[in-house]
């Protein structure tokens, strides 16, 4: 138990270190931006003196390192600065959009698992059957579809032609369906293949043979012995995949004008509103590191044979 | 390349009289909102996609393999430092980091290739490092060391040729991923700029005409799927041929 606590503590500390490093990298990347925000905003219409005054007010006259520590200190207090364009509080902008993005991605993950795990199980149990082959072939195509294009196709079919779902924006649960499907479907491929591979591997293990010898029904063996063991990596994948889904959903949010963080990031990138970009990327990165850490810990809980060596 | 002669049109010939025409014998895949031939643009789009994919994979391969060799061969502090850097890149979802980089560098095809490389080199490092670590313990490396070969020469002459097959497989599989990211960035307006016939740009332009010119939204996507499936098959095939046990 003490070992485990130590392991968790080390993972958490390492995660924090990564977050700080990422924030530094992020900060330096955005420092390299040509020209600064004030010039961008003012253009030629604003006098030199006014620009300089604003620069002082924003702290842009200070050296980058000072700006970074200032930003970090504010961040610790939950203050991410204000948008250059709208003067809104960045933390508020993000927190008002975060639920939309999290809702979208969590639903997508859920749908993905609900479809992929049963298919993976059936395909794995009946290896080399027509069902197995067909589903593996289907994943080849699904995987090659960019999620935003899938979104456009779904929109074309269900919103434009059949008028079953709203085209864009958020107006109740119905608006969730198409964006969730566009994010979930391409990812089904990976989860299904993982489940299938795990099921095939578990089926060959001795405890399954033992269970059969005991005379357990095939169904009980599948549910209790095969599925349960096969789901370990799939569960861990849940945490590792969540941040990737958030990243991948940016484009889908753009397609469906979804009022989430991805679209906020997209708009801010187009307008070079860097306090917002910084804030959004930081939040997403932190989420990623937190999820990865949880994934590692969960894995070592579920499968004591591997001690926290998921990715390297 | 030679795509220009295939369709009889130029990708940027504007014909406002013939705009938004559906697929016909004259325009196999119809025309867009400027009357440009979609078939021609889809063909030229392949050129853009292949160019970006190739550039991205070469850059990420160079960075990733170098780091992987160094980390796997030397171990110790160098390895730890490199692993920490890979952990940092893994902490940022690729699309997000690529968007941040393109913001700084400005939207263009070259910058897209560069930013995709920056977000995806770590997979090369992971595999090459693991391979190098196991090679390092093999007798022929020890033999080379004992006759006084320098580290650099051992890496280049003995280890690199042995990791090369895996790198080729990885590169083939990284290629379609790079193309998918390119089209996504193009769709967001952060990649190739109009009138470049980039598939992502074409899809984003087509979105405004979804209800009366749906072909604009369908064909570039099919082109992406065909190219990506093709390269995935190639990569999987190469992997089975070269190194069936390789884990990705």
XYZ file of C-alpha atoms in Angstrom:
560
model
C 0.000 0.000 0.000
C 2.823 2.356 0.829
C 4.353 1.520 -2.501
C 1.176 2.468 -4.196
C 0.906 5.806 -2.389
C 4.471 6.564 -3.346
C 3.769 5.679 -6.948
C 0.716 7.927 -7.046
C 2.607 10.775 -5.416
C 5.410 10.457 -7.930
C 3.017 10.425 -10.864
C 1.204 13.492 -9.571
C 4.427 15.409 -8.999
C 5.663 14.496 -12.452
C 2.349 15.597 -13.897
C 2.684 18.972 -12.200
C 6.203 19.337 -13.559
C 4.946 18.606 -17.070
C 2.161 21.155 -16.681
C 4.603 23.872 -15.619
C 6.961 22.975 -18.463
C 4.127 23.004 -20.958
C 2.988 26.404 -19.769
C 6.522 27.708 -20.262
C 6.735 26.238 -23.753
C 3.345 27.627 -24.601
C 4.304 31.017 -23.325
C 7.500 31.115 -25.353
C 5.720 29.934 -28.500
C 3.239 32.761 -28.240
C 6.044 35.207 -27.457
C 7.432 34.480 -30.896
C 4.315 35.870 -32.473
C 5.153 38.624 -34.968
C 4.157 41.994 -33.585
C 2.175 42.199 -30.384
C -1.493 42.315 -29.688
C -1.647 46.056 -29.224
C -0.309 46.790 -32.689
C -2.675 44.239 -34.078
C -5.614 45.889 -32.386
C -4.714 49.479 -33.049
C -3.342 49.134 -36.541
C -2.378 52.502 -37.914
C -5.325 54.305 -36.469
C -3.923 54.747 -32.984
C -1.146 57.134 -32.067
C 2.271 55.919 -31.009
C 1.911 57.382 -27.518
C -1.384 55.653 -26.981
C 0.099 52.310 -28.072
C 3.004 52.716 -25.676
C 0.661 53.600 -22.832
C -1.430 50.519 -23.510
C 1.635 48.362 -23.693
C 2.607 49.505 -20.215
C -0.926 48.901 -18.993
C -0.866 45.328 -20.345
C 2.635 44.680 -19.032
C 3.900 44.062 -22.550
C 6.879 46.375 -22.043
C 8.408 44.053 -19.463
C 10.843 41.238 -20.364
C 9.251 37.898 -21.348
C 10.414 36.101 -18.215
C 8.705 38.727 -16.056
C 5.546 38.373 -18.114
C 5.655 34.618 -17.703
C 5.957 34.698 -13.929
C 3.297 37.367 -13.737
C 1.029 35.147 -15.804
C 1.829 32.086 -13.686
C 1.159 33.996 -10.447
C -2.167 35.210 -11.744
C -2.976 31.745 -12.973
C -2.439 30.313 -9.501
C -5.124 32.709 -8.337
C -7.462 31.623 -11.131
C -6.856 34.766 -13.135
C -6.056 34.169 -16.796
C -6.182 37.784 -17.862
C -8.692 39.342 -20.212
C -9.350 38.953 -23.899
C -7.620 41.592 -25.950
C -10.548 41.865 -28.319
C -13.551 41.824 -26.048
C -11.977 42.634 -22.656
C -13.902 39.704 -21.205
C -12.368 37.674 -18.413
C -10.628 34.689 -20.025
C -11.340 32.351 -17.108
C -15.040 33.209 -17.380
C -15.035 32.765 -21.159
C -13.513 29.338 -20.763
C -15.653 28.188 -17.867
C -18.813 29.110 -19.731
C -17.735 26.957 -22.668
C -16.026 24.094 -20.891
C -19.288 22.241 -20.034
C -20.270 22.180 -23.706
C -16.971 20.698 -24.777
C -16.804 18.216 -21.905
C -20.421 17.203 -22.475
C -19.768 16.699 -26.165
C -16.612 14.633 -25.695
C -17.933 12.559 -22.791
C -21.063 11.682 -24.767
C -18.876 10.839 -27.740
C -16.703 8.557 -25.603
C -19.767 6.862 -24.168
C -21.322 6.282 -27.588
C -18.015 5.081 -28.925
C -17.648 2.525 -26.125
C -21.263 1.390 -26.310
C -20.803 0.579 -29.985
C -17.192 -0.557 -30.042
C -17.048 -2.923 -27.064
C -19.923 -5.236 -28.059
C -18.706 -5.339 -31.654
C -15.138 -5.974 -30.526
C -16.312 -8.738 -28.190
C -18.412 -10.498 -30.804
C -15.693 -10.123 -33.450
C -13.011 -11.392 -31.077
C -15.013 -14.407 -29.901
C -15.901 -15.364 -33.456
C -12.488 -14.672 -34.858
C -12.270 -15.013 -38.668
C -16.041 -15.242 -39.034
C -17.745 -13.053 -41.612
C -18.775 -10.674 -38.837
C -15.202 -10.332 -37.646
C -13.914 -9.668 -41.144
C -16.650 -7.205 -42.018
C -16.175 -5.197 -38.844
C -12.400 -5.059 -39.256
C -12.842 -3.864 -42.839
C -15.349 -1.262 -41.680
C -12.862 0.143 -39.199
C -10.362 0.649 -42.007
C -12.761 3.056 -43.698
C -14.005 4.672 -40.485
C -10.480 5.389 -39.370
C -9.678 7.145 -42.630
C -12.596 9.551 -42.367
C -11.707 12.966 -41.004
C -14.253 13.638 -38.244
C -15.174 17.031 -39.659
C -16.002 15.516 -43.036
C -18.121 12.882 -41.356
C -19.829 15.769 -39.584
C -20.516 17.485 -42.902
C -21.937 14.281 -44.375
C -24.181 13.691 -41.341
C -25.295 17.299 -41.515
C -26.049 16.945 -45.213
C -28.098 13.806 -44.698
C -29.896 14.444 -41.411
C -30.157 18.216 -41.246
C -30.339 19.395 -44.835
C -32.136 16.501 -46.546
C -34.151 14.819 -43.788
C -34.406 17.849 -41.479
C -34.266 15.602 -38.444
C -31.659 17.484 -36.449
C -30.732 21.140 -36.073
C -27.928 22.252 -38.380
C -25.766 24.068 -35.885
C -25.417 25.693 -32.513
C -26.873 24.346 -29.309
C -30.615 24.189 -28.814
C -31.207 21.237 -26.574
C -30.243 17.582 -26.485
C -31.101 17.040 -30.139
C -28.221 19.262 -31.177
C -25.837 16.832 -29.502
C -26.585 13.888 -31.785
C -24.702 14.806 -34.947
C -21.558 16.295 -33.377
C -21.327 13.363 -30.960
C -21.588 10.876 -33.815
C -18.984 12.670 -35.911
C -16.494 12.549 -33.066
C -17.335 9.043 -31.897
C -17.526 7.078 -35.149
C -13.912 7.444 -36.354
C -12.658 6.493 -32.887
C -14.780 3.349 -32.788
C -12.128 1.783 -34.974
C -9.391 1.944 -32.344
C -11.507 0.853 -29.381
C -13.067 -1.981 -31.334
C -9.691 -3.267 -32.495
C -8.268 -3.011 -28.999
C -11.213 -4.894 -27.479
C -11.039 -7.511 -30.206
C -7.309 -8.076 -29.761
C -7.663 -8.295 -25.984
C -10.573 -10.726 -26.224
C -8.620 -12.974 -28.569
C -5.660 -12.893 -26.223
C -7.742 -13.576 -23.099
C -9.628 -16.416 -24.758
C -6.347 -18.264 -25.136
C -5.459 -17.915 -21.469
C -5.558 -20.778 -19.034
C -8.149 -19.471 -16.633
C -10.648 -19.450 -19.466
C -9.899 -23.082 -20.210
C -10.276 -23.822 -16.501
C -13.643 -22.087 -16.446
C -14.735 -24.187 -19.399
C -13.521 -27.356 -17.700
C -15.561 -26.389 -14.648
C -18.564 -26.520 -16.930
C -19.547 -22.871 -16.760
C -21.888 -21.741 -19.471
C -20.240 -20.085 -22.452
C -22.105 -16.887 -21.732
C -20.909 -16.705 -18.148
C -17.354 -17.359 -19.266
C -17.536 -14.540 -21.769
C -18.978 -12.003 -19.387
C -17.138 -12.920 -16.228
C -13.783 -14.114 -17.444
C -13.126 -12.810 -20.909
C -14.801 -9.421 -21.004
C -13.700 -8.403 -17.531
C -10.069 -9.042 -18.275
C -10.207 -7.560 -21.729
C -11.617 -4.319 -20.446
C -8.508 -3.332 -18.481
C -6.687 -1.670 -21.385
C -9.965 -0.358 -22.713
C -10.652 1.387 -19.410
C -7.221 2.919 -19.379
C -7.731 4.041 -22.962
C -10.747 5.964 -21.738
C -8.557 8.345 -19.799
C -5.851 8.533 -22.412
C -8.337 9.182 -25.200
C -10.375 11.902 -23.530
C -7.914 14.745 -24.148
C -7.316 13.596 -27.714
C -11.013 13.704 -28.287
C -11.123 17.245 -26.958
C -8.332 18.145 -29.356
C -10.003 16.397 -32.252
C -13.363 17.949 -31.497
C -12.091 21.441 -32.320
C -12.815 20.969 -36.002
C -16.166 19.325 -35.348
C -17.127 22.218 -33.099
C -16.246 24.512 -35.985
C -18.463 22.553 -38.388
C -21.485 22.591 -36.099
C -20.866 26.066 -34.593
C -20.837 24.292 -31.235
C -20.492 26.845 -28.425
C -17.550 25.012 -26.863
C -13.894 25.588 -26.125
C -12.682 24.331 -29.470
C -14.612 26.932 -31.349
C -13.464 29.594 -28.895
C -9.882 28.547 -29.605
C -10.491 28.597 -33.335
C -11.961 32.121 -33.258
C -9.168 33.370 -31.026
C -6.525 31.881 -33.287
C -8.067 33.606 -36.285
C -8.033 36.924 -34.416
C -4.714 36.331 -32.646
C -6.333 36.953 -29.278
C -3.454 35.389 -27.417
C -4.563 35.609 -23.765
C -7.537 33.477 -24.793
C -5.399 31.075 -26.839
C -3.030 30.734 -23.921
C -5.868 30.094 -21.497
C -7.654 27.522 -23.636
C -4.515 25.594 -24.526
C -3.452 25.638 -20.896
C -6.798 24.262 -19.718
C -6.754 21.512 -22.356
C -3.158 20.601 -21.526
C -3.907 20.425 -17.838
C -6.880 18.184 -18.570
C -4.618 15.972 -20.669
C -1.992 15.603 -17.972
C -4.633 14.945 -15.301
C -6.284 12.289 -17.486
C -2.965 10.629 -18.295
C -2.059 10.512 -14.617
C -5.429 9.037 -13.679
C -5.015 6.537 -16.525
C -1.654 5.376 -15.171
C -2.981 5.065 -11.635
C -6.120 3.222 -12.718
C -4.033 0.830 -14.764
C -1.805 -0.062 -11.849
C -4.926 -0.558 -9.711
C -6.618 -2.822 -12.231
C -3.590 -4.762 -13.291
C -0.978 -5.030 -10.553
C 1.339 -6.902 -12.900
C 2.269 -3.679 -14.667
C 3.403 -0.899 -12.441
C 2.734 2.347 -14.232
C 4.424 1.715 -17.508
C 1.666 2.447 -19.942
C 3.219 4.617 -22.503
C 6.962 4.353 -22.456
C 3.245 16.370 -61.370
C 1.197 15.421 -64.361
C -2.336 15.827 -63.035
C -2.975 18.927 -65.135
C -3.332 17.007 -68.355
C -5.858 14.542 -66.928
C -8.939 16.701 -66.801
C -8.504 19.400 -69.416
C -9.061 22.244 -66.943
C -6.857 24.420 -64.749
C -7.543 24.366 -61.016
C -7.978 28.133 -60.887
C -9.891 28.831 -64.098
C -12.863 30.926 -63.043
C -16.093 30.640 -64.993
C -18.829 32.551 -63.215
C -21.408 31.627 -65.863
C -20.930 27.945 -65.111
C -20.806 28.118 -61.318
C -22.293 25.529 -58.954
C -23.145 23.099 -61.725
C -23.721 19.516 -60.679
C -21.616 16.619 -61.917
C -21.907 16.179 -65.677
C -19.852 14.851 -68.552
C -18.116 18.184 -69.021
C -17.356 18.550 -65.301
C -17.144 15.074 -63.835
C -17.558 16.222 -60.241
C -19.384 19.484 -60.950
C -18.157 23.038 -60.477
C -17.753 25.212 -57.385
C -18.951 28.718 -56.534
C -16.431 30.250 -58.927
C -17.249 27.804 -61.698
C -13.960 25.972 -61.179
C -13.894 22.306 -62.122
C -14.076 20.255 -58.904
C -12.490 17.164 -60.467
C -9.409 19.156 -61.436
C -9.220 20.718 -57.996
C -9.519 17.355 -56.275
C -6.654 16.050 -58.427
C -4.475 19.044 -57.641
C -5.501 18.632 -54.005
C -3.706 15.299 -53.969
C -0.556 17.152 -54.914
C -0.934 19.571 -52.012
C -1.719 16.736 -49.576
C 1.203 14.601 -50.712
C 3.581 17.548 -50.514
C 2.590 18.507 -46.969
C 2.500 14.886 -45.852
C 5.940 14.235 -47.251
C 7.480 17.368 -45.738
C 5.904 16.698 -42.361
C 7.006 13.079 -42.217
C 10.578 13.913 -43.259
C 10.922 16.608 -40.610
C 9.314 14.588 -37.840
C 11.350 11.555 -38.813
C 14.591 13.522 -38.624
C 13.795 14.978 -35.208
C 12.244 11.819 -33.814
C 14.916 9.389 -34.997
C 17.770 11.586 -33.802
C 16.262 11.921 -30.343
C 15.391 8.226 -30.230
C 18.937 7.187 -31.125
C 20.463 9.543 -28.586
C 18.074 8.525 -25.800
C 18.376 4.814 -26.480
C 22.123 4.760 -26.951
C 23.362 7.024 -24.213
C 20.684 6.512 -21.563
C 21.139 8.390 -18.294
C 20.550 12.094 -18.171
C 20.226 12.537 -21.946
C 17.529 9.887 -22.044
C 15.630 11.431 -19.136
C 15.753 14.891 -20.673
C 14.523 13.622 -24.040
C 11.736 11.590 -22.431
C 10.651 14.661 -20.519
C 10.418 16.605 -23.771
C 8.364 13.839 -25.374
C 6.066 13.877 -22.341
C 5.581 17.592 -22.855
C 4.557 17.168 -26.472
C 2.240 14.340 -25.455
C 0.586 16.580 -22.914
C -0.811 18.713 -25.704
C -3.373 17.216 -28.046
C -1.770 17.470 -31.511
C -4.497 19.537 -33.122
C -4.343 22.104 -30.327
C -0.575 22.486 -30.387
C -0.549 22.647 -34.180
C -3.115 25.448 -34.034
C -0.960 27.383 -31.584
C 2.131 26.970 -33.763
C 0.341 27.967 -36.943
C -1.006 31.035 -35.146
C 2.511 32.165 -34.464
C 3.991 31.305 -37.828
C 1.067 32.367 -39.964
C -1.125 30.097 -42.092
C 0.633 28.482 -45.042
C 1.273 25.029 -46.442
C 4.908 24.948 -45.267
C 4.026 26.047 -41.754
C 1.351 23.374 -41.543
C 3.913 20.726 -42.442
C 6.278 22.120 -39.848
C 3.685 22.268 -37.085
C 2.479 18.734 -37.802
C 6.082 17.583 -37.541
C 6.516 19.372 -34.221
C 3.474 17.658 -32.735
C 4.169 14.148 -33.973
C 7.893 13.384 -33.851
C 7.632 11.742 -30.417
C 6.230 8.476 -31.791
C 9.441 8.006 -33.790
C 11.476 8.683 -30.672
C 9.548 6.121 -28.642
C 10.023 3.275 -31.109
C 13.591 4.122 -32.121
C 14.620 4.451 -28.483
C 13.216 1.040 -27.605
C 14.923 -0.559 -30.614
C 18.224 1.155 -29.881
C 18.138 0.042 -26.260
C 17.857 -3.591 -27.230
C 20.481 -3.242 -29.962
C 22.899 -1.609 -27.554
C 23.226 -4.843 -25.594
C 23.990 -6.968 -28.629
C 27.491 -8.449 -29.043
C 28.289 -6.769 -32.358
C 27.923 -3.347 -30.776
C 30.190 -4.391 -27.954
C 32.664 -5.653 -30.505
C 32.604 -2.339 -32.327
C 33.167 -0.563 -29.029
C 36.094 -2.773 -28.123
C 37.940 -1.955 -31.331
C 37.626 1.708 -30.404
C 34.843 2.943 -32.685
C 33.430 6.276 -31.586
C 29.856 6.523 -30.310
C 28.773 8.572 -33.300
C 30.201 6.085 -35.731
C 28.562 3.163 -33.899
C 25.201 4.917 -33.995
C 25.447 5.816 -37.654
C 27.083 2.645 -38.977
C 25.597 -0.081 -36.809
C 22.450 1.076 -35.082
C 20.857 3.306 -37.700
C 20.750 0.609 -40.409
C 19.097 -1.727 -37.924
C 16.352 0.688 -36.902
C 15.780 1.904 -40.479
C 13.132 -0.705 -41.413
C 10.953 0.222 -38.431
C 11.407 3.887 -39.253
C 10.193 3.289 -42.796
C 7.094 1.509 -41.511
C 6.429 4.289 -39.009
C 6.874 6.941 -41.677
C 4.417 5.222 -43.994
C 1.862 5.099 -41.194
C 2.581 8.672 -40.102
C 1.923 9.902 -43.619
C -1.882 9.466 -43.658
C -2.114 10.958 -40.163
C -0.233 14.001 -41.387
C -2.596 14.320 -44.337
C -5.645 14.140 -42.070
C -4.225 16.899 -39.858
C -3.416 18.979 -42.923
C -6.958 18.840 -44.185
C -8.306 19.646 -40.712
C -6.066 22.704 -40.441
C -6.974 23.660 -43.995
C -10.640 23.362 -43.117
C -10.121 25.713 -40.167
C -8.490 28.218 -42.503
C -5.094 27.743 -40.872
C -3.447 25.863 -43.700
C -3.290 26.416 -47.406
C -5.038 29.608 -48.433
C -7.520 29.922 -51.284
C -7.259 29.528 -54.230
C -4.913 26.635 -53.408
C -6.897 23.475 -54.121
C -6.432 21.967 -50.659
C -9.074 19.373 -49.735
C -9.699 20.936 -46.339
C -10.107 24.398 -47.852
C -12.451 22.988 -50.497
C -14.598 21.348 -47.829
C -14.840 24.547 -45.824
C -15.795 26.526 -48.939
C -18.371 23.888 -49.830
C -20.026 24.085 -46.418
C -21.815 27.313 -47.404
C -23.436 25.553 -50.347
C -24.486 22.426 -48.511
C -28.138 22.636 -49.487
C -27.741 23.362 -53.209
C -24.313 22.022 -54.174
C -23.671 19.025 -51.962
C -21.063 17.574 -54.335
C -18.649 20.238 -53.080
C -18.825 18.672 -49.636
C -18.647 15.061 -50.729
C -15.880 14.545 -53.276
C -12.880 16.130 -51.541
C -13.694 13.976 -48.508
C -13.801 10.825 -50.600
C -10.399 11.773 -51.976
C -9.029 12.056 -48.433
C -10.421 8.650 -47.472
C -8.976 6.987 -50.581
C -5.511 8.405 -50.021
C -5.508 7.650 -46.296
C -6.814 4.096 -46.702
C -4.212 3.500 -49.387
C -1.326 4.584 -47.220
C -2.661 2.732 -44.189
C -2.756 -0.467 -46.211
C 0.743 0.182 -47.488
C 1.994 0.817 -43.948
C 0.278 -2.219 -42.448
C 1.577 -4.365 -45.273
C 5.123 -3.110 -44.803
C 4.845 -3.695 -41.079
C 3.797 -7.300 -41.526
C 6.597 -7.775 -43.996
C 9.329 -6.115 -42.000
C 8.486 -6.357 -38.338
C 5.250 -8.134 -37.406
C 5.833 -7.768 -33.700
C 6.259 -4.004 -33.784
C 3.866 -2.319 -31.394
C 2.582 1.095 -32.327
